[in-house]
XYZ file of C-alpha atoms in Angstrom:
549
model
C -0.117 0.001 -0.147
C 1.455 3.369 -0.264
C 2.468 5.227 3.064
C 4.130 8.135 2.113
C 4.253 10.804 -1.081
C 6.293 13.743 -2.371
C 6.098 15.914 -4.979
C 8.068 18.823 -6.299
C 7.295 21.292 -8.897
C 4.196 19.189 -11.259
C 1.770 21.249 -13.019
C -0.181 23.364 -10.018
C 1.756 20.810 -7.259
C 4.925 23.606 -5.881
C 4.664 21.231 -2.812
C 3.680 17.924 -1.644
C 3.899 15.704 1.465
C 0.950 13.249 2.172
C 0.848 10.419 4.664
C -1.395 8.518 3.665
C -4.340 5.514 6.042
C -4.395 1.571 5.145
C -8.090 2.019 5.272
C -10.746 4.268 3.290
C -8.296 7.119 2.013
C -11.191 10.018 1.582
C -10.206 13.029 -0.872
C -12.155 15.518 -2.018
C -12.171 19.406 -3.322
C -13.600 22.374 -5.317
C -13.679 21.367 -9.667
C -10.858 22.714 -10.808
C -8.343 22.177 -6.982
C -6.261 20.052 -8.249
C -7.145 16.664 -7.959
C -6.762 15.091 -10.801
C -3.389 16.714 -11.130
C -2.865 15.037 -7.544
C -3.259 11.285 -10.153
C -1.289 12.488 -13.194
C 1.776 12.836 -10.132
C 0.775 9.157 -9.421
C 0.463 8.111 -12.917
C 4.124 9.677 -12.651
C 5.515 7.074 -10.200
C 3.210 4.128 -11.608
C 4.948 4.467 -15.526
C 2.806 6.820 -17.262
C 4.760 9.061 -19.756
C 5.312 12.874 -19.007
C 7.010 15.240 -20.796
C 9.079 19.073 -19.634
C 4.895 20.411 -20.517
C 4.318 18.827 -16.848
C 6.386 21.277 -14.961
C 5.310 23.742 -12.331
C 7.997 25.929 -13.744
C 11.216 25.184 -16.219
C 14.124 25.780 -13.753
C 14.083 23.306 -11.499
C 13.763 19.278 -11.830
C 9.942 17.730 -10.918
C 10.600 14.661 -8.048
C 7.728 12.445 -7.323
C 8.528 9.936 -4.581
C 6.509 7.392 -3.391
C 7.056 4.846 -0.364
C 5.024 1.190 -0.206
C 5.001 -1.221 2.199
C 4.781 -4.563 -0.021
C 4.886 -6.594 2.957
C 2.528 -9.671 2.546
C 2.043 -9.102 -1.831
C 4.263 -12.063 -2.498
C 6.557 -9.612 -4.757
C 10.300 -10.990 -4.048
C 9.958 -13.214 -6.619
C 9.101 -9.717 -9.348
C 11.633 -8.165 -7.489
C 14.290 -11.250 -7.986
C 13.098 -11.859 -11.577
C 13.619 -8.161 -12.166
C 17.288 -7.647 -10.000
C 15.901 -5.408 -8.166
C 16.992 -5.571 -4.017
C 13.021 -6.568 -2.914
C 12.753 -3.709 0.314
C 9.794 -2.631 2.283
C 8.952 -0.304 2.603
C 9.880 0.566 -0.569
C 10.972 3.951 -2.506
C 10.018 4.452 -6.311
C 10.826 7.900 -7.317
C 10.640 9.527 -10.853
C 12.831 12.702 -11.973
C 11.558 14.541 -14.954
C 13.866 17.464 -15.858
C 12.942 20.770 -17.083
C 14.603 18.985 -21.020
C 11.563 16.448 -20.438
C 14.334 13.361 -19.636
C 12.477 11.497 -17.540
C 14.362 9.095 -14.412
C 13.538 6.259 -12.435
C 14.768 4.963 -9.460
C 13.766 1.912 -7.412
C 15.302 1.947 -3.714
C 18.388 4.204 -5.591
C 18.448 1.389 -8.520
C 17.669 3.111 -11.845
C 15.284 1.526 -13.928
C 13.582 1.327 -17.446
C 10.054 2.826 -17.675
C 8.426 -0.681 -18.666
C 9.769 -2.042 -15.356
C 8.612 1.051 -12.992
C 4.997 0.201 -15.546
C 5.078 -3.514 -14.110
C 6.245 -2.860 -10.938
C 2.825 0.198 -10.814
C 0.807 -2.628 -11.784
C 0.945 -4.724 -9.528
C 1.003 -1.898 -6.698
C -2.172 0.521 -7.269
C -4.650 -0.176 -9.776
C -6.439 3.222 -10.783
C -9.909 3.311 -11.303
C -10.693 7.379 -13.491
C -14.552 7.802 -14.830
C -13.308 7.290 -18.235
C -12.065 3.540 -18.138
C -15.862 3.162 -17.176
C -15.169 2.729 -20.775
C -12.944 -0.127 -20.870
C -16.486 -2.520 -20.462
C -16.055 -1.566 -24.294
C -12.741 -3.514 -24.225
C -13.081 -6.599 -25.053
C -9.017 -7.580 -22.969
C -10.566 -5.535 -20.202
C -13.717 -8.150 -20.245
C -10.626 -11.728 -20.309
C -8.566 -9.960 -17.773
C -11.289 -9.389 -15.598
C -13.110 -13.134 -16.330
C -9.102 -14.656 -16.340
C -8.550 -12.785 -12.488
C -11.497 -13.759 -11.642
C -11.756 -17.684 -13.032
C -7.796 -18.670 -11.717
C -7.068 -19.279 -15.249
C -3.156 -17.947 -16.082
C -1.220 -21.337 -15.868
C -3.815 -22.658 -18.073
C -3.118 -19.548 -19.940
C 0.159 -20.172 -19.316
C -0.221 -23.469 -21.164
C -2.507 -22.570 -24.294
C -0.122 -19.111 -24.458
C 3.010 -22.173 -25.194
C 0.552 -24.596 -27.976
C -0.270 -21.275 -30.051
C 3.201 -20.116 -30.276
C 4.375 -23.664 -31.381
C 0.518 -23.770 -33.542
C 2.009 -20.566 -35.018
C 5.817 -21.364 -35.551
C 4.504 -24.717 -37.571
C 1.251 -23.001 -39.966
C 4.613 -19.547 -40.410
C 7.019 -23.058 -41.335
C 4.619 -25.089 -43.827
C 3.018 -21.665 -46.312
C 7.350 -20.318 -46.099
C 8.093 -24.249 -47.404
C 4.997 -23.635 -50.132
C 6.417 -20.418 -51.000
C 10.170 -21.318 -51.138
C 8.702 -24.929 -52.849
C 6.963 -21.732 -55.849
C 10.568 -20.858 -55.856
C 12.414 -23.490 -56.347
C 10.513 -25.029 -59.564
C 11.072 -22.420 -60.943
C 15.565 -22.626 -59.776
C 14.632 -26.233 -60.174
C 18.151 -26.654 -62.620
C 20.759 -23.294 -60.453
C 19.455 -25.009 -57.031
C 20.727 -28.511 -58.685
C 24.117 -27.007 -59.734
C 24.794 -25.979 -56.638
C 24.061 -28.891 -54.574
C 25.754 -30.826 -57.292
C 28.645 -28.392 -57.052
C 29.135 -28.350 -53.362
C 28.058 -31.934 -52.918
C 30.916 -33.142 -55.484
C 34.123 -31.875 -53.486
C 32.856 -33.886 -50.846
C 34.004 -31.172 -48.195
C 34.841 -32.416 -44.517
C 35.012 -30.133 -41.270
C 39.111 -28.998 -40.716
C 39.465 -29.909 -44.656
C 40.930 -26.878 -45.474
C 43.605 -26.228 -42.143
C 44.995 -29.473 -43.310
C 44.785 -28.804 -46.710
C 47.072 -26.068 -46.404
C 49.466 -27.504 -44.148
C 49.611 -30.267 -45.888
C 51.089 -28.110 -49.164
C 53.288 -25.993 -47.040
C 54.886 -29.015 -45.849
C 54.762 -30.105 -49.706
C 55.750 -27.243 -51.657
C 58.876 -26.663 -49.001
C 60.244 -30.607 -48.815
C 63.640 -29.806 -49.779
C 64.537 -27.670 -46.973
C 62.707 -29.841 -44.237
C 64.259 -32.569 -45.360
C 67.928 -30.706 -45.207
C 66.931 -29.067 -41.980
C 65.592 -32.892 -40.300
C 68.499 -33.792 -41.647
C 70.742 -31.585 -40.260
C 69.554 -32.189 -37.174
C 69.661 -35.602 -36.927
C 73.329 -35.548 -38.416
C 74.175 -33.620 -35.302
C 72.341 -35.917 -32.230
C 73.743 -38.550 -33.871
C 77.127 -37.955 -35.191
C 78.912 -40.965 -33.548
C 82.092 -39.276 -31.740
C 81.188 -35.593 -31.999
C 77.908 -36.258 -32.256
C 75.374 -34.510 -28.908
C 74.447 -37.296 -27.497
C 77.884 -39.610 -27.910
C 79.493 -36.453 -26.193
C 76.940 -36.582 -23.433
C 77.053 -40.357 -22.971
C 80.700 -39.668 -22.292
C 79.889 -36.940 -20.332
C 77.138 -39.123 -18.141
C 79.944 -41.466 -17.699
C 82.785 -39.095 -16.038
C 80.983 -38.180 -13.876
C 79.967 -41.644 -12.282
C 83.911 -42.289 -12.333
C 84.308 -38.960 -10.501
C 81.394 -39.418 -7.795
C 83.926 -41.829 -6.514
C 85.958 -38.377 -5.005
C 83.125 -36.000 -5.380
C 79.539 -36.422 -3.864
C 77.779 -34.630 -7.009
C 78.778 -36.613 -9.609
C 76.534 -38.823 -8.997
C 73.250 -35.852 -9.410
C 75.791 -34.429 -12.318
C 75.703 -37.837 -14.054
C 71.590 -38.761 -13.323
C 70.579 -34.922 -15.117
C 72.677 -36.119 -17.900
C 71.322 -39.066 -19.105
C 68.343 -37.209 -18.395
C 69.264 -34.856 -20.974
C 69.937 -37.771 -23.237
C 65.929 -39.633 -23.330
C 64.779 -36.418 -24.311
C 67.377 -36.309 -27.032
C 66.656 -39.370 -27.958
C 62.902 -38.705 -28.190
C 63.731 -35.534 -30.065
C 65.872 -37.617 -32.410
C 62.946 -40.445 -33.330
C 60.445 -37.613 -33.915
C 62.744 -36.179 -36.545
C 63.250 -39.740 -37.832
C 60.049 -40.248 -38.423
C 58.949 -36.610 -39.512
C 61.980 -37.090 -42.313
C 61.035 -40.466 -43.408
C 57.101 -38.763 -43.643
C 58.642 -35.821 -45.641
C 56.968 -35.862 -49.536
C 58.674 -34.336 -52.398
C 56.207 -35.437 -54.852
C 54.800 -33.020 -57.387
C 52.477 -34.855 -57.995
C 50.967 -34.709 -54.697
C 51.463 -31.378 -54.535
C 49.567 -30.414 -57.796
C 46.870 -32.330 -56.093
C 46.897 -30.162 -52.643
C 47.345 -26.563 -54.563
C 43.955 -28.459 -56.895
C 41.761 -29.276 -54.410
C 42.236 -25.758 -52.246
C 41.965 -23.874 -55.738
C 38.318 -25.054 -56.022
C 38.488 -24.903 -51.759
C 38.912 -20.462 -53.052
C 36.526 -20.455 -55.487
C 33.630 -21.501 -53.757
C 34.398 -19.751 -50.303
C 35.087 -16.687 -52.782
C 31.135 -17.539 -54.901
C 29.626 -17.983 -51.294
C 31.261 -15.082 -49.751
C 32.000 -16.894 -47.039
C 35.496 -18.249 -45.013
C 35.563 -21.573 -43.825
C 34.349 -24.988 -45.246
C 32.443 -25.282 -42.197
C 30.257 -22.831 -43.414
C 30.372 -24.396 -47.060
C 28.845 -27.562 -45.938
C 25.853 -25.850 -44.430
C 24.784 -24.051 -47.522
C 25.028 -27.425 -48.316
C 22.915 -28.524 -46.500
C 21.030 -26.265 -47.052
C 20.380 -26.512 -50.915
C 19.725 -30.317 -49.846
C 16.392 -29.227 -48.246
C 16.152 -27.543 -50.724
C 16.642 -30.550 -52.958
C 14.491 -32.316 -51.071
C 11.529 -30.199 -51.739
C 11.898 -30.277 -55.488
C 12.201 -34.221 -55.584
C 9.805 -35.156 -52.134
C 7.781 -31.493 -52.803
C 4.461 -34.171 -51.620
C 5.579 -35.641 -48.657
C 7.826 -32.874 -46.989
C 4.662 -30.619 -47.438
C 2.584 -33.598 -46.043
C 4.341 -34.081 -42.975
C 4.437 -30.628 -42.272
C 0.855 -30.352 -42.749
C 0.255 -33.103 -39.726
C 2.619 -30.856 -37.511
C 0.353 -28.530 -37.766
C -2.367 -30.678 -37.556
C -0.823 -31.870 -33.901
C 0.076 -28.141 -32.637
C -3.656 -27.411 -33.964
C -5.176 -30.392 -31.727
C -2.690 -29.847 -28.662
C -4.063 -25.553 -29.018
C -8.101 -26.949 -28.762
C -7.793 -29.116 -26.234
C -5.845 -26.835 -23.982
C -8.092 -23.558 -25.001
C -11.888 -25.608 -24.391
C -9.737 -26.473 -20.379
C -9.580 -22.993 -20.672
C -13.342 -21.850 -22.171
C -14.763 -24.433 -19.309
C -12.047 -22.441 -16.083
C -13.938 -19.369 -17.149
C -17.859 -20.376 -17.933
C -17.237 -21.805 -14.129
C -15.781 -18.164 -13.160
C -18.161 -16.459 -15.814
C -21.544 -17.877 -14.488
C -20.452 -16.671 -10.674
C -18.621 -13.714 -12.018
C -22.340 -12.529 -13.326
C -24.688 -13.388 -9.979
C -22.326 -11.684 -7.176
C -22.958 -8.444 -10.039
C -26.698 -8.532 -10.248
C -26.813 -9.238 -6.674
C -24.685 -6.512 -5.526
C -26.095 -4.155 -8.011
C -29.202 -4.795 -6.074
C -27.791 -2.938 -3.438
C -26.774 -0.747 -5.884
C -30.858 0.557 -6.518
C -30.878 -1.628 -9.344
C -33.366 -4.056 -7.720
C -33.444 -6.358 -11.542
C -31.102 -5.451 -13.506
C -29.394 -8.724 -15.071
C -25.659 -8.265 -15.753
C -24.905 -11.797 -17.631
C -21.244 -11.973 -18.200
C -20.991 -14.813 -21.708
C -17.798 -16.837 -22.724
C -18.895 -18.161 -25.726
C -16.484 -20.662 -27.949
C -14.685 -19.453 -31.073
C -11.847 -19.629 -33.830
C -8.084 -20.050 -32.015
C -6.547 -16.720 -31.723
C -3.285 -15.670 -29.112
C -6.172 -15.800 -26.120
C -7.688 -18.174 -26.072
C -10.460 -19.659 -28.817
C -13.299 -17.491 -26.439
C -15.479 -14.291 -27.317
C -15.736 -12.165 -24.195
C -18.869 -9.582 -23.594
C -20.504 -8.276 -21.124
C -24.336 -8.337 -21.555
C -27.435 -6.120 -18.982
C -30.554 -5.172 -18.820
C -31.575 -2.718 -16.246
C -35.153 -4.863 -15.496
C -36.065 -8.299 -15.701
C -37.777 -8.366 -18.436
C -35.578 -6.473 -20.946
C -33.198 -7.714 -23.698
C -29.659 -8.083 -23.191
C -27.017 -6.332 -25.059
C -23.414 -5.024 -24.793
C -23.491 -2.634 -21.413
C -21.274 0.055 -23.488
C -24.499 0.109 -25.708
C -27.618 0.041 -23.613
C -26.020 1.613 -19.779
C -25.956 4.660 -19.126
C -22.996 6.250 -16.945
C -23.801 5.962 -13.357
C -25.128 2.085 -14.457
C -21.866 1.122 -15.700
C -20.207 3.146 -12.471
C -21.977 1.040 -10.468
C -21.191 -2.159 -12.849
C -17.778 -1.019 -12.567
C -17.492 -0.533 -8.979
C -19.167 -4.373 -8.761
C -16.737 -5.551 -10.787
C -13.506 -4.118 -9.265
C -15.182 -4.979 -5.374
C -16.008 -8.952 -6.347
C -12.070 -9.078 -8.115
C -10.670 -8.512 -5.295
C -11.788 -10.964 -3.321
C -9.356 -13.028 -5.680
C -6.590 -10.649 -6.366
C -4.376 -9.436 -3.777
C -3.941 -5.981 -5.149
C -2.736 -3.304 -2.327
C -3.999 -0.575 -3.291
C -7.190 0.870 -5.271
C -7.595 4.647 -6.995
C -11.703 5.724 -7.773
C -11.659 9.135 -9.588
C -15.560 10.129 -8.758
C -16.541 6.303 -10.219
C -19.919 7.451 -8.156
C -20.391 9.834 -11.149
C -24.271 10.135 -11.438
C -25.851 8.939 -8.383
C -27.309 10.188 -4.771
C -29.505 9.901 -2.226
C -30.185 6.397 -0.833
C -27.329 4.596 -3.875
C -24.790 7.091 -2.804
C -25.055 5.731 0.595
C -24.739 1.777 -0.877
C -21.784 2.386 -3.210
C -19.785 4.492 -0.185
C -20.540 1.414 1.866
C -19.669 -0.970 -0.724
C -16.141 0.458 -1.279
C -15.954 0.217 2.821
C -15.529 -3.110 2.597
C -13.473 -2.621 -0.310
C -11.366 -0.709 1.898
C -10.708 -3.916 4.854
C -8.751 -6.070 2.858
C -6.917 -3.103 0.718
C -5.702 0.539 0.620
C -8.542 2.629 -1.484
C -7.799 5.736 -1.935
C -11.811 7.354 -3.048
C -11.880 10.653 -4.841
C -15.671 11.966 -5.182
C -18.062 14.323 -4.409
C -21.012 12.854 -2.967
C -21.006 13.674 1.138
C -22.763 10.201 1.464
C -19.734 8.457 0.628
C -17.201 11.178 1.700
C -18.561 10.353 5.339
C -17.646 6.588 5.058
C -13.570 7.227 4.777
C -11.014 6.578 7.418
C -9.134 9.621 6.754
C -10.535 12.381 5.204
C -8.251 14.740 2.192
C -9.544 17.975 0.961
C -7.804 19.797 -2.519
C -7.957 23.274 -2.312
C -6.035 26.034 -4.969
C -4.243 28.969 -2.848
C -3.268 31.858 -4.731
C 0.439 33.605 -4.028
C 2.204 35.891 -5.413
C 3.956 33.063 -8.313
C 1.031 32.231 -9.429
C -1.583 29.872 -8.429
C -1.107 26.078 -6.822
C -2.416 22.933 -5.749
C -2.311 22.470 -1.967
C -3.451 19.374 -0.125
C -4.407 18.268 4.103
C -5.777 15.640 6.160
C -8.822 17.187 8.514
C -9.958 17.377 11.367
C -12.682 16.122 13.129
C -14.564 19.054 12.742
C -12.853 20.180 9.770
C -14.570 16.745 8.369
C -17.887 17.854 9.252
C -17.271 21.132 8.087
C -15.923 20.041 4.211
C -18.770 17.654 4.753
C -21.171 20.207 5.704
C -19.842 22.555 2.451
C -20.912 19.151 -0.007
C -24.434 19.169 1.648
C -24.750 23.002 1.040
C -23.073 24.655 -0.853
C -20.715 28.107 -0.360
C -23.039 28.927 2.671
C -22.617 26.202 4.612
C -25.942 26.148 7.258
C -26.432 25.299 10.432
C -28.406 22.108 9.956
C -26.313 21.133 7.195
C -23.402 20.508 10.245
C -25.922 19.379 11.897
C -26.764 17.055 9.059
C -22.399 16.448 8.747
C -22.055 14.886 11.523
C -24.762 12.582 11.052
C -22.911 10.799 8.517
C -20.541 11.131 10.434
C -21.407 9.131 12.378
């Protein structure tokens, strides 16, 4: 929940610092005082976009900061996934510079705006007047039903199955298009494939051939130098090995009178062992020295053929040529076995569609059960809100597979028991839609653990007993989550645990929006003003006290 909000240099707000309660926070004020500006500032810390036009002056930064209590809301996983430090309270800060640059921070760590928006969706739900139009959005209706149906695990499985189906369909379409091109280019494809396969290329061959070419081209020098080294090692009297052998024997003889003689003799012996091993290696190498001009010509010819293909296909390795060869092989298979390839891909599509349809059916069943409970819950609550006999039905109708499932979800409504059910956005009044939205929010709160919900004049278009009942519903909602409610209705305002008033002050530098928490007596005066208008009467004050209980 939101514990504290501070705002600097945003629109008409020069400075604001408020501490909110955990229950129902009421916000009132005259039209134009700046209540919508406060919502705009809150929107910034929830990831909404902004520019320098939102600044109160064009010299200082706009800074909006909010402190959230996250305990008990299970957000540790989200913070770990985003590589953010989890802490409660969590401090979210947004800075807008006069140049329009935006920076966002979570617990003093810089974050992208998308991350801030994702976090905001988990912290606060803002319901403003225009959001009542969301009932016309199928995405909104689907989200309501899925949240109420607890179908997210099945929805995740469906998304995976549908993605696999789309991939299979794309591969089939791509293959059919490619088959048409290959048919026209059959002779050219066949030539490329045969040219590559005729060389019988193998991985690592180019390095081996280049090394072999170097050995063959320089065989005379290699033979002479290896032979010279062998002569130096193995000459019978003056060779290195003979001299080392004599030195070893001399040291062993000397060991009778010098304590270091035996150690030196052993070391000389070790050197001889190593040199004999080198001698054997050089002898084997000399045996392999090949000065055959025919072999060199064969290597040169093969290298020339490989280099030619490398240049032709604009690659640098035999491995890349083998990949190109495999691609031409696949295209040749399409040419020679087109019907078989297409049939296999079509079968993959059929199987993928079957899997997706099975999961979609499971999702539909969950949604239909949830929709039935949602319909009865909203209809019952509408009765409390002065709409006895009104009917609200959430229809879930299976249709074709698409990204979000196979269902068309409709909210249909009739204000009377015998009226024709029609899409709610087409026939319901603004006040009726507001009441439906409140019911949806209240019922959804039973299964969705959201820390805070903000209502911006959701009670527009109602009055009297209905307004009082809406206040009761909002009060009930505030027992399980923090609620901020902007209202013009005294019946609703009187229900709050905490009451704030937004007002405008005119100073030497211009108009300024301010907000403050009301005392008990100030609440009486504010609600009396809402009841009677600018001139507050004693009767209005008495009625306000009665509303406040």
